[in-house]
PDB file of C-alpha atoms in Angstrom:
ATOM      1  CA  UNK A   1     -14.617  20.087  -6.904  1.00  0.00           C
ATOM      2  CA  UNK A   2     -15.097  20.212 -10.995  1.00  0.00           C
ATOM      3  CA  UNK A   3     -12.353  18.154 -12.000  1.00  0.00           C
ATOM      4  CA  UNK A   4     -12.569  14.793 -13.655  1.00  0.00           C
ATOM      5  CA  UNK A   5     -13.456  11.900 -11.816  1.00  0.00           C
ATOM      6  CA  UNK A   6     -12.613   8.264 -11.763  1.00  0.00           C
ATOM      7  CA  UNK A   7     -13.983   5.467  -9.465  1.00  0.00           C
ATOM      8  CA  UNK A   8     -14.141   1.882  -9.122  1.00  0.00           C
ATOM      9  CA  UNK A   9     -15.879  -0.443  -6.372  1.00  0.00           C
ATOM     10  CA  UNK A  10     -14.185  -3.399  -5.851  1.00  0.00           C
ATOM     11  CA  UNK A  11     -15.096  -6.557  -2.961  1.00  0.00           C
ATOM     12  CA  UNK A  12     -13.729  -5.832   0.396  1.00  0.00           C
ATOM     13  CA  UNK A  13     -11.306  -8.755  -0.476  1.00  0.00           C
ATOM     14  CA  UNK A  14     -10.525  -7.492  -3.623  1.00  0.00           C
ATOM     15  CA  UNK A  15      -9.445  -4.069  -2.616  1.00  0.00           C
ATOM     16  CA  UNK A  16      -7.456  -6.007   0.079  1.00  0.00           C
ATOM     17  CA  UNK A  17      -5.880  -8.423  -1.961  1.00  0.00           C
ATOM     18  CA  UNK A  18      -4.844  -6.405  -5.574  1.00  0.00           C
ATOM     19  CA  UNK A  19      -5.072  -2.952  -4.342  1.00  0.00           C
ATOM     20  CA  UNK A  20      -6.809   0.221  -6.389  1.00  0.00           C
ATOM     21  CA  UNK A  21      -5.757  -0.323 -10.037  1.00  0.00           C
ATOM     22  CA  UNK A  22      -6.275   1.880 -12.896  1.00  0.00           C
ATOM     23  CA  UNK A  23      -6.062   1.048 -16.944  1.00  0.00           C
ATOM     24  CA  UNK A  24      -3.180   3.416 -18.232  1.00  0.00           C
ATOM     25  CA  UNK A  25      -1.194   4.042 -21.767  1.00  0.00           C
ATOM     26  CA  UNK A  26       2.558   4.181 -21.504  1.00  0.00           C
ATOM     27  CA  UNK A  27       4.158   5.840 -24.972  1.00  0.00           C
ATOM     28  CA  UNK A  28       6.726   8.634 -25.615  1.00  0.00           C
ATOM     29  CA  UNK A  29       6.226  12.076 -24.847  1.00  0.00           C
ATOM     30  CA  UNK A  30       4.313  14.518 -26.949  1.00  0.00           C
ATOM     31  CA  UNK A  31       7.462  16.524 -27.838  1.00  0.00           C
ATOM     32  CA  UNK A  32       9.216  12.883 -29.246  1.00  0.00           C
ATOM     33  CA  UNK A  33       6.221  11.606 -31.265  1.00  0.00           C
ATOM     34  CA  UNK A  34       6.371  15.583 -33.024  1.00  0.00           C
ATOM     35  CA  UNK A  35      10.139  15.184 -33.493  1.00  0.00           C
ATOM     36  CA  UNK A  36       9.569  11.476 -35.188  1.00  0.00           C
ATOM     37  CA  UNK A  37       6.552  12.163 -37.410  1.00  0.00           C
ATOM     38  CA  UNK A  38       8.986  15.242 -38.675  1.00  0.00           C
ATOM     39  CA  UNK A  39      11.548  12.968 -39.655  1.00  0.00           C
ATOM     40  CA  UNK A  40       9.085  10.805 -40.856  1.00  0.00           C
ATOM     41  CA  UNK A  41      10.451   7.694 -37.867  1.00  0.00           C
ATOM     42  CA  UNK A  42       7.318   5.781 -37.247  1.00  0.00           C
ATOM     43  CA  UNK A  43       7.672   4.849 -33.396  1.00  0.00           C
ATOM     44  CA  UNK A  44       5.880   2.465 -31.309  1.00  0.00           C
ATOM     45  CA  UNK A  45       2.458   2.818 -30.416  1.00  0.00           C
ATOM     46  CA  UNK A  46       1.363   3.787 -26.635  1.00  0.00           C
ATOM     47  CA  UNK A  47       1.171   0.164 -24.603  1.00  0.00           C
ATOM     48  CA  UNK A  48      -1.879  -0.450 -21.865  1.00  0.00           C
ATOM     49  CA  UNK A  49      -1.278  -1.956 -19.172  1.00  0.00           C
ATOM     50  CA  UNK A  50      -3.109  -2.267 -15.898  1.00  0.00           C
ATOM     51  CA  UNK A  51      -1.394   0.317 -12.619  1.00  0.00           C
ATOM     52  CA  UNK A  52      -1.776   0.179  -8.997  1.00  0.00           C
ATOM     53  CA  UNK A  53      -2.353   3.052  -7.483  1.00  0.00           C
ATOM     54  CA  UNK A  54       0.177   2.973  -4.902  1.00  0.00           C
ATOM     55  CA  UNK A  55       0.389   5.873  -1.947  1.00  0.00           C
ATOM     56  CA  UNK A  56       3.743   4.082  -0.989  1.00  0.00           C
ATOM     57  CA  UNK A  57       5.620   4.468  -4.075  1.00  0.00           C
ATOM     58  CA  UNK A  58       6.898   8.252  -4.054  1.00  0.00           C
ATOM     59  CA  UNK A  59       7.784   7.913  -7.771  1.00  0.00           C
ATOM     60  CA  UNK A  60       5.536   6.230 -10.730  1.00  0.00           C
ATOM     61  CA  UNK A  61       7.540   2.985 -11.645  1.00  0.00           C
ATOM     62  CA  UNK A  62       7.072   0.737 -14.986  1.00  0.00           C
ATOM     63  CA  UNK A  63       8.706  -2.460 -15.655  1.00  0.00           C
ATOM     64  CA  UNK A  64      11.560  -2.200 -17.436  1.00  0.00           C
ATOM     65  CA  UNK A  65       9.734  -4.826 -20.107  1.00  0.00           C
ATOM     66  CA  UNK A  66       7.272  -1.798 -20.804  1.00  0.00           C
ATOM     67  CA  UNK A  67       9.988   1.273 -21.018  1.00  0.00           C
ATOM     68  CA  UNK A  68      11.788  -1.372 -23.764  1.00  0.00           C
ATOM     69  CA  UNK A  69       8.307  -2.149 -25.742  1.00  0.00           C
ATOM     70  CA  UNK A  70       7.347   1.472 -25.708  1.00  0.00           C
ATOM     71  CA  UNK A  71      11.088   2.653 -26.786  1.00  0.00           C
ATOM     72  CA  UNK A  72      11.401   5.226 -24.387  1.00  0.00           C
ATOM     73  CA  UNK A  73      14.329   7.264 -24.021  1.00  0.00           C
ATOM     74  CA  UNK A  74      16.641   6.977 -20.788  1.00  0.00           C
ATOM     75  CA  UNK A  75      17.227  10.577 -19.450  1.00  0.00           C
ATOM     76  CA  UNK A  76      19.501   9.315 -16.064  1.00  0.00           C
ATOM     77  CA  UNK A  77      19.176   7.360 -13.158  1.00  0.00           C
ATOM     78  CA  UNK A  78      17.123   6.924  -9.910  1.00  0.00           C
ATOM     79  CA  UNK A  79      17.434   6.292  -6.429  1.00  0.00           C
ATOM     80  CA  UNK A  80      15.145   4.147  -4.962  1.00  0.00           C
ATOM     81  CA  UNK A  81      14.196   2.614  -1.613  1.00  0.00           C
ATOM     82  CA  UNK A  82      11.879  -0.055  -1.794  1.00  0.00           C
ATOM     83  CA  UNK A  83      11.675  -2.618   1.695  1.00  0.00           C
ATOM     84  CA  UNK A  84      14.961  -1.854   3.388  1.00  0.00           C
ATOM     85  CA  UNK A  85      17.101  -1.270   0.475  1.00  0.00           C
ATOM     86  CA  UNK A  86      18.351   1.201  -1.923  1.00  0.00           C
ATOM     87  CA  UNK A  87      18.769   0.625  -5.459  1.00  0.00           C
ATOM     88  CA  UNK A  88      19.749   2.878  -8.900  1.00  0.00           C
ATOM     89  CA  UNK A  89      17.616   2.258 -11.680  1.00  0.00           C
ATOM     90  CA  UNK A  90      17.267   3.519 -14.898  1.00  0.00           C
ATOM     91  CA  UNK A  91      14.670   6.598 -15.661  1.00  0.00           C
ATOM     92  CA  UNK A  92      12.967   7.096 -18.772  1.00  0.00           C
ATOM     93  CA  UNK A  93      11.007  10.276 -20.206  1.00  0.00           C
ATOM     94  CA  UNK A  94       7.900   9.119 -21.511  1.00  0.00           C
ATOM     95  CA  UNK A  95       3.258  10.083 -21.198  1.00  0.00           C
ATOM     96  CA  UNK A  96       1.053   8.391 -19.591  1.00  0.00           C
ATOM     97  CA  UNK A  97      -2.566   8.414 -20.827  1.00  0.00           C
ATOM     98  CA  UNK A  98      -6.046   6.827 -18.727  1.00  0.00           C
ATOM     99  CA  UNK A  99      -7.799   5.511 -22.053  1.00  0.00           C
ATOM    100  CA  UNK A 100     -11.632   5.862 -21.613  1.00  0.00           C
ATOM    101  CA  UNK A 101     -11.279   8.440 -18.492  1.00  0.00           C
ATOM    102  CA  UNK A 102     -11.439  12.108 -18.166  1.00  0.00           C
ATOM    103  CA  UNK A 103      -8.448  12.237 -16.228  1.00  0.00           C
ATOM    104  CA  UNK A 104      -5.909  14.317 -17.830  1.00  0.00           C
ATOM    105  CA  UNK A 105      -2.724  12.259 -18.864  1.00  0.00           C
ATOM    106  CA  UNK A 106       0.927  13.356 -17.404  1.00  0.00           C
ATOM    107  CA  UNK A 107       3.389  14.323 -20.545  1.00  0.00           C
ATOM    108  CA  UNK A 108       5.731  14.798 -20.254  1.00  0.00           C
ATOM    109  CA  UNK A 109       6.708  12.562 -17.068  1.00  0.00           C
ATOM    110  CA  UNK A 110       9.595  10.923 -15.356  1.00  0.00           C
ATOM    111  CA  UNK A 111       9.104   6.968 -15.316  1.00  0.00           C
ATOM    112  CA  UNK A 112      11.649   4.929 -13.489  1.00  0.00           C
ATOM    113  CA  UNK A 113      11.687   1.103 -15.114  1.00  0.00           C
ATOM    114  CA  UNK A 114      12.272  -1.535 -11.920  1.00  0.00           C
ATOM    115  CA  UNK A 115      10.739  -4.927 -12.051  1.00  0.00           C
ATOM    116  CA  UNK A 116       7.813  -5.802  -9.797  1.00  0.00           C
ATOM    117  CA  UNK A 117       8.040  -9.489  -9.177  1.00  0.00           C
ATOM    118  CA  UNK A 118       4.735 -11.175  -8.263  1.00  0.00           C
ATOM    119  CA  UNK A 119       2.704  -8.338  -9.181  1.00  0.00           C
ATOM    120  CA  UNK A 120      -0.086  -8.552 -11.760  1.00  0.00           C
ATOM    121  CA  UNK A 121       0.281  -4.845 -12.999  1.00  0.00           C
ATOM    122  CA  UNK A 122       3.517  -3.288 -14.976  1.00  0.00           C
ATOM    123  CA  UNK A 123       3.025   0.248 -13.477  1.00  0.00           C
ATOM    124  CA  UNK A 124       2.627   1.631 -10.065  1.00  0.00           C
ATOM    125  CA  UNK A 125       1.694   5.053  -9.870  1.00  0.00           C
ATOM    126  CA  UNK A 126       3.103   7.188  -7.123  1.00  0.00           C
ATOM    127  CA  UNK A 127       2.856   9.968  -5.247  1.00  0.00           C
ATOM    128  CA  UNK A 128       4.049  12.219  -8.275  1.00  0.00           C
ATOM    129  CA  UNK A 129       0.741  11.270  -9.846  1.00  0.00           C
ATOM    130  CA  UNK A 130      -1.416  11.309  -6.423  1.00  0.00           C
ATOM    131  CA  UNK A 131      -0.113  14.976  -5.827  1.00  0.00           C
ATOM    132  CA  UNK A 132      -2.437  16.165  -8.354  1.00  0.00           C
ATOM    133  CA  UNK A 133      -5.570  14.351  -7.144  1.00  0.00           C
ATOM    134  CA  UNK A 134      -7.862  13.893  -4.865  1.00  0.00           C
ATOM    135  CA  UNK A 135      -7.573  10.128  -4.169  1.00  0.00           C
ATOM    136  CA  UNK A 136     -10.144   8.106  -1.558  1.00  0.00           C
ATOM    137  CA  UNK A 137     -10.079   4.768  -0.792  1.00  0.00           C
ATOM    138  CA  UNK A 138     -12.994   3.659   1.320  1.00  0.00           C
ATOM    139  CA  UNK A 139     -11.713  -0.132   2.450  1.00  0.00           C
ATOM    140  CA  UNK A 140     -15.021  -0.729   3.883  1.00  0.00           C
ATOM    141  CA  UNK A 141     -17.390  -0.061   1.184  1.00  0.00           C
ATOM    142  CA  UNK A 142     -14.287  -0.743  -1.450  1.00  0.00           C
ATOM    143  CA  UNK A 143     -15.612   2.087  -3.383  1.00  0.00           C
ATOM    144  CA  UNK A 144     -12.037   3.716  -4.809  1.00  0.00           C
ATOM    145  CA  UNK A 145     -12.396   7.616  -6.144  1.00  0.00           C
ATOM    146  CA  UNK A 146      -9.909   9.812  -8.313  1.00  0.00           C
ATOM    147  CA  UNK A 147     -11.070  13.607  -8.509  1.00  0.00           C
ATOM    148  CA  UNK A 148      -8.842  16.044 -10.314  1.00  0.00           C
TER     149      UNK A 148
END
């Protein structure tokens, strides 16, 4: 494969305890900052924050701290099933960006904002991210690999 790579080794315990994580931007959509700077709005800049990579999340999720920060626009709301319950939350158009990789960002792209108590990260990325990789996580080495 040619694509852009990413990878990360972590401790055995590490990769056990925290999972893969990734440093992503969060901002609005390419199409929104074009439609601001032409009206001359100034809008807020693109937040980092630290994601999990997370093969059991089927959609990328932000907490809804980050969609307010970033001033992202609501476009509807989402169904979602998280341990043994279904929720609606509310979904947000906005890009995100991996700031010092060669992994191509996703803009525009669907984020649904639902708190994640107890976790140390403000974005999991799902399987609407992981569809366009190649993603290997090697628990025993903890060596962690993104390939586009």
């Amino acid at each position: 494969m040619d694509g852009a790579r990413y990878s990360r080794s972590y401790s055995r315990v590490d990769l056990r305890r925290t999972g893969p994580k990734i440093t992503v931007t969060i901002g609005q959509p390419k199409a929104a900052r074009a439609l601001a700077q032409k009206k001359g709005i100034e809008l807020q800049k693109p937040l980092r924050v630290e994601a999990l990579i997370d093969t059991g999340a089927s959609r990328t999720v932000i907490n809804p701290q980050v969609a307010a920060t970033c001033g992202l626009q609501q476009t509807g709301l989402a169904r979602i099933s998280s341990a043994g319950h279904i929720t609606e939350r509310l979904e947000f158009v906005g890009a995100i960006d991996f700031p010092g990789q060669e992994l191509r960002g996703f803009d525009p792209m669907s984020l649904v904002a639902c708190p994640l108590p107890e976790q140390d990260v403000s974005c999991l990325l799902g399987r609407d991210v992981l569809e366009r990789w190649n993603f290997a996580y090697d628990g025993r080495s903890g060596l962690v690999e993104v390939e586009e």
